[in-house]
Coordinates of C-alpha atoms in Angstrom, one line a residue:
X77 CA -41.0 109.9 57.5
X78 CA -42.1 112.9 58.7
X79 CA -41.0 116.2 56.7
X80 CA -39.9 119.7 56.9
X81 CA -42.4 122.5 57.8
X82 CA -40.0 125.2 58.6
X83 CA -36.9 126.1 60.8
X84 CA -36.5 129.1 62.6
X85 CA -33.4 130.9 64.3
X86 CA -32.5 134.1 66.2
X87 CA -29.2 135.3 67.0
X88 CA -30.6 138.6 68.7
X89 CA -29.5 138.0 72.6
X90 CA -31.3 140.6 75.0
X91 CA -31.5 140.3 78.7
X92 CA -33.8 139.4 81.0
X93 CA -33.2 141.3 84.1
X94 CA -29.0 141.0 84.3
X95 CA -28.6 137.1 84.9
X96 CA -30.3 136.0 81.4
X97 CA -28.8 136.5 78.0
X98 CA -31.7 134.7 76.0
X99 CA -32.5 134.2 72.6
X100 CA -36.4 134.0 72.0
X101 CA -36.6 131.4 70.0
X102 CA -40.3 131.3 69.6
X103 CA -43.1 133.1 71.6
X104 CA -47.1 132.7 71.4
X105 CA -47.4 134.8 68.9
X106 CA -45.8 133.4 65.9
X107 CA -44.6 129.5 65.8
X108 CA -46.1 128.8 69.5
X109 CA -49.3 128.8 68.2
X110 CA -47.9 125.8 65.6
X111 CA -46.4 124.4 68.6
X112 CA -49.2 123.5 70.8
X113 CA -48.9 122.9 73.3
X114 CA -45.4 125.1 73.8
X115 CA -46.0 128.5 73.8
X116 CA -42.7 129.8 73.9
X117 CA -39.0 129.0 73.8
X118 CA -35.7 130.9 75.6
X119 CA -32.6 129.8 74.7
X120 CA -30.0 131.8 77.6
X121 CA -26.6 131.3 76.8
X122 CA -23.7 129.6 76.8
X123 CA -22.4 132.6 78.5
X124 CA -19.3 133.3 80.6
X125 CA -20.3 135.4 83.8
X126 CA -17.7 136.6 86.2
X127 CA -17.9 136.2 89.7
X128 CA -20.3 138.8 91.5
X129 CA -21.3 139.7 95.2
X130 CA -24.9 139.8 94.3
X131 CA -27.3 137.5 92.8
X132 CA -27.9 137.9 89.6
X133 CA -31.1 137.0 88.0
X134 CA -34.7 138.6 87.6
X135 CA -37.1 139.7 90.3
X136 CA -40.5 139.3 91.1
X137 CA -42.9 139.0 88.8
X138 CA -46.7 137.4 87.6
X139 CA -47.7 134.7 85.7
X140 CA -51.2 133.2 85.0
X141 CA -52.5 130.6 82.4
X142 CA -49.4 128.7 81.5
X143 CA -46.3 126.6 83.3
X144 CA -42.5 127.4 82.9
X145 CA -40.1 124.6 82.2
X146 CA -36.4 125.7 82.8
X147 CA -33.8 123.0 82.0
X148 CA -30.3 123.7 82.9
X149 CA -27.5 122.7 80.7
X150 CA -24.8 124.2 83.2
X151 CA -24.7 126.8 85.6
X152 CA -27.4 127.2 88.7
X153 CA -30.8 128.9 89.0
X154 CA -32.6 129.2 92.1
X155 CA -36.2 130.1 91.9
X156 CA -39.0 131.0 94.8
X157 CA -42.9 131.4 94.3
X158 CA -45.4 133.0 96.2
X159 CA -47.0 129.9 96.3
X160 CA -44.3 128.6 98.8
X161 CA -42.5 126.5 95.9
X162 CA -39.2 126.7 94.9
X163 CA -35.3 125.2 95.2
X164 CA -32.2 125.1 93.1
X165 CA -31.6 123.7 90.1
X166 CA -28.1 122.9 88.9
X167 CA -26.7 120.9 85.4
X168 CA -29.1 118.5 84.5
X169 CA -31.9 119.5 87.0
X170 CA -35.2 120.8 85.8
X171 CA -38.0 123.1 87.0
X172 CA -41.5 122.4 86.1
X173 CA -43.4 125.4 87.3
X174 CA -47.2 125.2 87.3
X175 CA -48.6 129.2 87.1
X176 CA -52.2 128.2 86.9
X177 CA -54.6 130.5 88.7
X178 CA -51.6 133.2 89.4
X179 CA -48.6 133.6 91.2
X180 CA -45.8 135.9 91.5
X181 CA -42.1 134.4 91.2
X182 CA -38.0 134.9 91.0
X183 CA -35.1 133.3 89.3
X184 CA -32.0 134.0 90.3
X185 CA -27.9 132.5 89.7
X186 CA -26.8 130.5 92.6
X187 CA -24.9 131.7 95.4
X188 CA -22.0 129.2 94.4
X189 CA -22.2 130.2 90.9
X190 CA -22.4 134.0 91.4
X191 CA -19.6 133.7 93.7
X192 CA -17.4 131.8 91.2
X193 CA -18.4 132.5 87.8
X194 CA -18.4 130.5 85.0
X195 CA -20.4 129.4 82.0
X196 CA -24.5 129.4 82.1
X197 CA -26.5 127.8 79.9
X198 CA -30.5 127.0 79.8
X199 CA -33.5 126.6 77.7
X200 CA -36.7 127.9 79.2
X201 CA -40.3 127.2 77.7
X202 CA -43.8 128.1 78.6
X203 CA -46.2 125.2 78.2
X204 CA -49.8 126.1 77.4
X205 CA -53.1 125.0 80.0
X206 CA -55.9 124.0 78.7
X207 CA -59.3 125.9 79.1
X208 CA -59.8 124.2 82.0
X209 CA -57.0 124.2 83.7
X210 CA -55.9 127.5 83.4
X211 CA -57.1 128.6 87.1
X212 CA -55.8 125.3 88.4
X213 CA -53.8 125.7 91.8
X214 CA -49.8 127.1 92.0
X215 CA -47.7 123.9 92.0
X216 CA -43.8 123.3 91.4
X217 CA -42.2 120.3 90.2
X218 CA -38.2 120.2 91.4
X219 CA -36.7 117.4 89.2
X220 CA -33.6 116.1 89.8
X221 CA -31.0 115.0 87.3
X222 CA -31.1 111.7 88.9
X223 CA -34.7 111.6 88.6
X224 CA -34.8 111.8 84.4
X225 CA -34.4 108.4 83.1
X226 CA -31.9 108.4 80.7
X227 CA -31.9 105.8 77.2
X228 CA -28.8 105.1 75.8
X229 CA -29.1 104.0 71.9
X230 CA -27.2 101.2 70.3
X231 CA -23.6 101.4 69.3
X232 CA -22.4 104.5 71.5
X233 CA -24.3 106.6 69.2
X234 CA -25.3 109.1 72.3
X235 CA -28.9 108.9 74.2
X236 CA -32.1 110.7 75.4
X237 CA -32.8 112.1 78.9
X238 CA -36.7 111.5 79.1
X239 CA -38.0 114.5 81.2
X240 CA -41.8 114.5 80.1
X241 CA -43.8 111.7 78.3
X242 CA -42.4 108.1 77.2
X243 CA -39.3 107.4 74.9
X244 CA -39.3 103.2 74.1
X245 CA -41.2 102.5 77.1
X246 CA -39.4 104.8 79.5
X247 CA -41.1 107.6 81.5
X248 CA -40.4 111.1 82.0
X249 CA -41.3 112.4 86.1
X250 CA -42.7 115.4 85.2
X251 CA -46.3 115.2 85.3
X252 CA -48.5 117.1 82.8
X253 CA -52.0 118.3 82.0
X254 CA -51.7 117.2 78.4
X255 CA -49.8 114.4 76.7
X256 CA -46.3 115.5 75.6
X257 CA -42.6 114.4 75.5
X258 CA -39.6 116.1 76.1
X259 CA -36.1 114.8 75.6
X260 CA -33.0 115.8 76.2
X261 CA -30.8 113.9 73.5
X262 CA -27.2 114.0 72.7
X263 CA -26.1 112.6 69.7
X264 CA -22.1 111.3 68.8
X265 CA -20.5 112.7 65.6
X266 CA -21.7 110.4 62.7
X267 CA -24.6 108.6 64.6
X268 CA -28.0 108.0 62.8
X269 CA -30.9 107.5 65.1
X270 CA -34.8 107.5 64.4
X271 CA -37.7 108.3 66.6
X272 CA -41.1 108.7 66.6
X273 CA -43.3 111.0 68.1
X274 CA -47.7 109.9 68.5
X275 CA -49.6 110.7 65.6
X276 CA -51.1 114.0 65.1
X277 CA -48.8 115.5 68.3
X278 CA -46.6 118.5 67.2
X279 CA -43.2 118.0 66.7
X280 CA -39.9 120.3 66.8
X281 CA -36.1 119.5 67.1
X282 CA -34.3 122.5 68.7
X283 CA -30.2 122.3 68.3
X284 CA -28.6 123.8 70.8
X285 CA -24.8 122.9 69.9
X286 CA -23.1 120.9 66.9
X287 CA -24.8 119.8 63.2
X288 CA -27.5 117.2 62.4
X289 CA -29.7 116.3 59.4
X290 CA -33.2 115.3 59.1
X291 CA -33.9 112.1 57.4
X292 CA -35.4 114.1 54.7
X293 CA -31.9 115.9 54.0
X294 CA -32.3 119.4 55.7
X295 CA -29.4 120.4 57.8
X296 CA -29.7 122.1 61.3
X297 CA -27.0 124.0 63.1
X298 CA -26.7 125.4 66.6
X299 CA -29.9 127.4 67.7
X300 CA -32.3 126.9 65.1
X301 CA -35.4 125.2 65.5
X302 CA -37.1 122.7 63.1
X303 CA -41.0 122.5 62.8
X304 CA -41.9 118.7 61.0
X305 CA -45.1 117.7 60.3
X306 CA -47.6 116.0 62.5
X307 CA -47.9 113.0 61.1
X308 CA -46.7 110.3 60.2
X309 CA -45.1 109.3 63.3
X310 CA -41.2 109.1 62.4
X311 CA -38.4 110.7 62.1
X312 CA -34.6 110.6 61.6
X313 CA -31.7 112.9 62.9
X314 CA -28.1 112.2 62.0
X315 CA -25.0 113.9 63.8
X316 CA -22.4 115.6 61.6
X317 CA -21.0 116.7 64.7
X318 CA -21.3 116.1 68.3
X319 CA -25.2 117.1 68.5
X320 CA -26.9 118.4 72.0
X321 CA -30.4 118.3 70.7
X322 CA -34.0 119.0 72.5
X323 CA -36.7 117.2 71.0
X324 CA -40.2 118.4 72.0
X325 CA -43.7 117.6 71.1
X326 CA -47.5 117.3 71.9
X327 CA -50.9 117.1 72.0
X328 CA -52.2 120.6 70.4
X329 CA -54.4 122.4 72.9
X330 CA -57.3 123.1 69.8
X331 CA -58.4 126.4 71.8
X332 CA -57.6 130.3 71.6
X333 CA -54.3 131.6 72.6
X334 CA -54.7 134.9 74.0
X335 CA -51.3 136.6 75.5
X336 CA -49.8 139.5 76.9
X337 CA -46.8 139.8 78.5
X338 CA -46.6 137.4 81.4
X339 CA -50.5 136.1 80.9
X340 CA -51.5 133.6 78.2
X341 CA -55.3 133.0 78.7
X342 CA -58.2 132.5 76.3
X343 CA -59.9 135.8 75.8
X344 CA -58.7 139.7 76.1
X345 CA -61.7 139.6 79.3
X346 CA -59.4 137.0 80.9
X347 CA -56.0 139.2 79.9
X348 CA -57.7 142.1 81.6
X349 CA -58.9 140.2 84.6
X350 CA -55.5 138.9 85.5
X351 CA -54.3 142.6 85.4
X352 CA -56.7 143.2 87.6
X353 CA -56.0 140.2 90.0
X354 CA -52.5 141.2 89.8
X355 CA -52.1 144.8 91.0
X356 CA -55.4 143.9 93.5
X357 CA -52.3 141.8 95.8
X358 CA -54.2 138.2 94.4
X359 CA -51.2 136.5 93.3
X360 CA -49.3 136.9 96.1
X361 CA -46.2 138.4 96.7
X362 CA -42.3 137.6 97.5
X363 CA -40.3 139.4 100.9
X364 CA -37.1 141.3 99.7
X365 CA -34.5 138.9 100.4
X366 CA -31.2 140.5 101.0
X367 CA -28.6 140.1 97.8
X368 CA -31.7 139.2 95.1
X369 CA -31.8 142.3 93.9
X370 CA -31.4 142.4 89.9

């Protein structure tokens, strides 16, 4: 059974632009770069918002290097690239936004949401590209809730949303550059359930609401992230409380992480180039669209 490395937890909210009370819960320059191949974790919410007559959100701007993984828990975001992707997500929807060679984008509430209010609620990572990869072509990946299998475990004891990767033989629709999983598992108030990650992958259990217990005894309450060990390949959680849980993992990307601000490349000459590309107009840009501003 795999053990404890260490857990991690921030209860220091700041706000990206004025739609997104997040919570860093990692970044790419502490425990992403245990967490390969996640760079970096936001945890916005659970918030209340009232109702509004703009959009709230944040406004253009770049990316290079990585992809951005936004999974809604409720609320809506809608999102547009200058690569021409985009949509609305809204509970249970994902985003799988590719960045690759560059590209500039927004993420904003939805019209029904500003207009009505209500709570928000949504995990964002960045997920690292390999070497090779890293100038690959803009794409986005609009995944339905429908589309995310969904494994219920034996005995009402709750189930796993499979987004990424394979959980007993079902498979998540978001396709990567590097083998991972992520689930999106609830676990009922008592329930014991085991799972097991490939060996040598990374491993983390983030708990975004209740109490649960590794197999090895720990406990872990709401927002605080537990780093096990790579191998071997199991692991237990058990629900003291209703548990909403996100269970993520990979194959480490075994190559230099080299960030700043929106860029995560492999050398300060690739950091500097991307500036460069930037403010040069090669990433594109967004029109002003009436009621986006932040």
């Amino acid at each position: 059974m795999k053990n404890l490395v260490t857990t991690h937890t921030n209860n220091q909210r700041h706000w990206v632009g004025d739609g997104f009370p997040v919570r860093t819960i990692f970044g790419y320059n502490d425990l992403g770069r245990r967490l390969s191949p996640f760079l970096l974790m936001d945890y916005a919410g659970p918030a209340d918002f009232t109702p509004a007559n703009h959009l709230r959100g944040v406004g253009e701007h770049p990316h290079r290097g990585f992809e951005t993984v936004t999974i809604v828990y409720s609320g809506e975001v809608t999102h547009r690239d200058s690569s021409g992707g985009g949509g609305m997500i809204t509970p249970g929807d994902v985003q799988w936004m590719t960045a690759g060679s560059g590209l500039v984008h927004e993420e904003m509430h939805g019209k029904d949401f500003a207009a009505k209010g209500g709570n928000f609620e949504m995990i964002q990572l960045w997920v690292n590209l390999p070497a090779k990869d890293k100038m690959t072509k803009p794409r986005y990946q609009g995944i339905k809730n429908a589309q995310i299998p969904r494994v219920e475990f034996a005995n009402g004891a709750g189930y796993a949303r499979i987004i990424a990767g394979d959980y007993e033989g079902s498979q998540g629709p978001a396709k990567t550059f590097t083998p991972m999983n992520l689930w999106d598992v609830r676990l009922a108030q008592g329930a014991e359930q085991e799972f097991r990650m490939p060996k040598g992958h990374t491993t983390a259990v983030f708990v975004l609401s209740g109490k649960v217990s590794l197999g090895t005894g720990e406990e872990l309450t709401e927002a605080t992230i537990a780093i096990l060990e790579k191998d071997p390949e199991n692991f237990t959680l058990k629900a003291s409380e209703d548990a909403k849980i996100l269970i993520l993992g990979g194959a480490p990307i075994e190559e230099p992480i080299v960030g700043y601000g929106p860029f995560v490349m492999n050398s300060m000459q690739e950091i500097q180039q991307a500036f460069y590309d930037f403010q040069a107009g090669k990433m594109g840009s967004l029109d002003r669209v009436e009621g986006t501003e932040s």
